[in-house]
Amino acid sequence: MKKTQKMLFISILVAQALVLYIVETMIPVPFITPGAKLGLANIITVVSLYSLSIADTFLVVILRIILSTLLVGSLSSFFFSLSGGILSLLVMFILKKFGKENVSIIGVSVMGSVFHNIGQILVASITVQNIRIIAYLPVLMIAGIGTGIFVGITSKFLLAHLKKLQFTKIN
């Protein structure tokens, strides 16, 4: 992929992630669990992880977090998104790289979702200065497994269609 094509592809991924994030803020939370979301923007993170380098995927995640904070977020949402996004990306990258033959894209997505929740709970415990908030983690993890499966299946579907376009190499 040429440099200009890659820059354009990254821009499209960031724009798609932003749209998904904004649309998700308009959807009433279908879960009983406060703070649990579908994580639609994570679909783009998984697609980026499997079609670009880790550095480019990191750029997509950081740009999405900064722009979504500027458009519809707050300072606290920035720190929650940043901690969850970076921890999630790191775990998904490690699983994809070292568990290539044993972990499917759905498994990678589920672990990314679970570690996204862990990152957010850590920031929440620092913010409220109370470690007991970690007791909420199992509830969020159950929701995270469900949303991670949804994100993984959707990402797998998108990557199959992206592969047909022969625009980028799918890893």
Coordinates of C-alpha atoms in Angstrom, one line a residue:
M1 CA 0.0 0.0 0.0
K2 CA 1.4 3.4 -1.0
K3 CA 1.9 6.0 1.6
T4 CA -1.0 8.2 0.3
Q5 CA -3.3 5.2 0.2
K6 CA -2.4 4.2 3.7
M7 CA -3.0 7.7 5.0
L8 CA -6.4 7.7 3.2
F9 CA -7.3 4.3 4.6
I10 CA -6.3 5.4 8.2
S11 CA -8.4 8.6 7.7
I12 CA -11.4 6.5 6.6
L13 CA -11.0 4.2 9.6
V14 CA -10.9 7.1 12.0
A15 CA -14.0 8.7 10.4
Q16 CA -15.9 5.4 10.6
A17 CA -14.9 4.9 14.2
L18 CA -16.0 8.4 15.0
V19 CA -19.4 7.9 13.4
L20 CA -19.9 4.6 15.2
Y21 CA -18.9 6.2 18.5
I22 CA -21.3 9.1 18.0
V23 CA -24.2 6.9 16.9
E24 CA -23.6 4.7 19.9
T25 CA -23.9 7.7 22.2
M26 CA -27.4 8.2 20.8
I27 CA -28.5 4.6 21.4
P28 CA -30.1 4.0 24.8
V29 CA -28.0 1.6 26.8
P30 CA -29.7 -1.8 26.4
F31 CA -27.9 -3.3 29.4
I32 CA -28.8 -3.3 33.0
T33 CA -25.1 -2.6 33.8
P34 CA -24.3 1.1 33.9
G35 CA -21.2 2.0 31.9
A36 CA -21.5 -1.0 29.6
K37 CA -21.7 -0.2 25.9
L38 CA -21.6 -2.2 22.7
G39 CA -18.2 -0.7 21.7
L40 CA -19.1 -0.2 18.1
A41 CA -15.9 1.8 17.5
N42 CA -13.9 -1.2 18.5
I43 CA -15.0 -2.9 15.3
I44 CA -12.8 -0.4 13.5
T45 CA -9.9 -1.1 16.0
V46 CA -10.1 -4.8 15.2
V47 CA -10.3 -4.3 11.5
S48 CA -7.3 -1.9 11.7
L49 CA -5.3 -4.4 13.8
Y50 CA -5.8 -7.1 11.1
S51 CA -5.2 -4.8 8.1
L52 CA -2.5 -2.3 9.3
S53 CA 0.6 -2.3 11.5
I54 CA 0.4 -1.9 15.3
A55 CA 1.7 1.7 14.9
D56 CA -1.0 2.6 12.4
T57 CA -3.7 1.0 14.5
F58 CA -2.4 2.9 17.6
L59 CA -2.7 6.1 15.5
V60 CA -6.3 5.1 14.6
V61 CA -7.2 4.5 18.2
I62 CA -5.6 7.7 19.5
L63 CA -7.1 9.9 16.8
R64 CA -10.5 8.4 17.4
I65 CA -10.3 9.0 21.2
I66 CA -9.1 12.6 20.8
L67 CA -11.7 13.5 18.1
S68 CA -14.6 11.8 19.9
T69 CA -13.6 13.6 23.1
L70 CA -13.6 17.0 21.3
L71 CA -17.0 16.3 19.6
V72 CA -19.1 14.6 22.2
G73 CA -16.9 13.7 25.2
S74 CA -15.5 15.2 28.4
L75 CA -12.2 15.1 30.1
S76 CA -13.2 12.1 32.2
S77 CA -14.4 10.2 29.1
F78 CA -11.1 10.9 27.5
F79 CA -9.2 9.2 30.3
F80 CA -11.6 6.3 30.4
S81 CA -11.4 5.8 26.7
L82 CA -7.6 6.3 26.6
S83 CA -6.9 3.7 29.3
G84 CA -9.3 1.2 28.0
G85 CA -8.3 1.7 24.4
I86 CA -4.6 1.4 24.9
L87 CA -4.8 -1.6 27.2
S88 CA -7.3 -3.3 24.9
L89 CA -5.1 -2.7 21.8
L90 CA -2.0 -3.9 23.6
V91 CA -3.7 -7.2 24.7
M92 CA -5.3 -7.8 21.3
F93 CA -1.9 -7.2 19.6
I94 CA -0.1 -9.7 21.9
L95 CA -2.9 -12.3 21.4
K96 CA -2.9 -11.8 17.6
K97 CA 0.9 -12.0 17.3
F98 CA 1.6 -14.9 19.7
G99 CA -1.7 -16.8 19.6
K100 CA -2.1 -16.6 15.9
E101 CA -3.0 -20.3 15.4
N102 CA -4.9 -20.8 18.7
V103 CA -7.0 -17.6 19.1
S104 CA -9.6 -16.5 16.6
I105 CA -10.5 -13.0 15.7
I106 CA -13.5 -13.4 18.0
G107 CA -11.3 -14.5 20.9
V108 CA -9.0 -11.5 20.2
S109 CA -12.0 -9.2 20.3
V110 CA -13.4 -10.7 23.5
M111 CA -10.1 -10.3 25.3
G112 CA -9.8 -6.7 24.0
S113 CA -13.3 -6.0 25.3
V114 CA -12.5 -7.5 28.7
F115 CA -9.2 -5.6 29.0
H116 CA -10.9 -2.4 27.9
N117 CA -13.2 -2.8 30.9
I118 CA -10.2 -3.5 33.2
G119 CA -8.5 -0.3 32.0
Q120 CA -11.6 1.8 32.6
I121 CA -12.1 0.3 36.1
L122 CA -8.5 1.1 37.0
V123 CA -9.0 4.7 36.0
A124 CA -12.3 4.8 37.8
S125 CA -10.7 3.5 41.0
I126 CA -8.0 6.2 40.7
T127 CA -10.6 8.9 40.0
V128 CA -12.9 8.1 43.0
Q129 CA -9.9 7.0 45.1
N130 CA -11.6 3.8 46.1
I131 CA -10.3 0.4 45.1
R132 CA -13.6 -1.3 46.0
I133 CA -15.0 -0.2 42.6
I134 CA -13.1 -3.2 41.2
A135 CA -15.9 -5.3 42.7
Y136 CA -18.0 -4.0 39.7
L137 CA -15.5 -5.6 37.2
P138 CA -17.1 -9.1 37.0
V139 CA -20.4 -7.5 36.0
L140 CA -18.6 -5.4 33.3
M141 CA -16.6 -8.4 32.2
I142 CA -19.8 -10.5 31.5
A143 CA -21.1 -7.6 29.4
G144 CA -17.7 -7.3 27.8
I145 CA -17.7 -10.9 26.7
G146 CA -21.0 -10.5 24.9
T147 CA -20.0 -7.3 23.2
G148 CA -16.6 -8.7 22.3
I149 CA -18.3 -11.6 20.5
F150 CA -20.5 -9.2 18.6
V151 CA -17.5 -7.0 17.7
G152 CA -15.4 -10.0 16.7
I153 CA -18.1 -11.5 14.4
T154 CA -18.7 -8.1 12.8
S155 CA -15.0 -7.5 12.3
K156 CA -14.6 -10.9 10.7
F157 CA -17.4 -10.2 8.3
L158 CA -15.9 -6.8 7.4
L159 CA -12.4 -8.1 6.9
A160 CA -13.7 -10.8 4.5
H161 CA -15.3 -8.1 2.4
L162 CA -12.2 -5.9 2.7
K163 CA -10.1 -8.8 1.4
K164 CA -12.3 -9.0 -1.7
L165 CA -11.5 -5.4 -2.5
Q166 CA -7.8 -6.3 -2.6
F167 CA -7.1 -2.8 -1.3
T168 CA -5.0 -3.9 1.7
K169 CA -3.3 -7.0 2.9
I170 CA -5.2 -8.7 5.6
N171 CA -2.9 -10.2 8.3

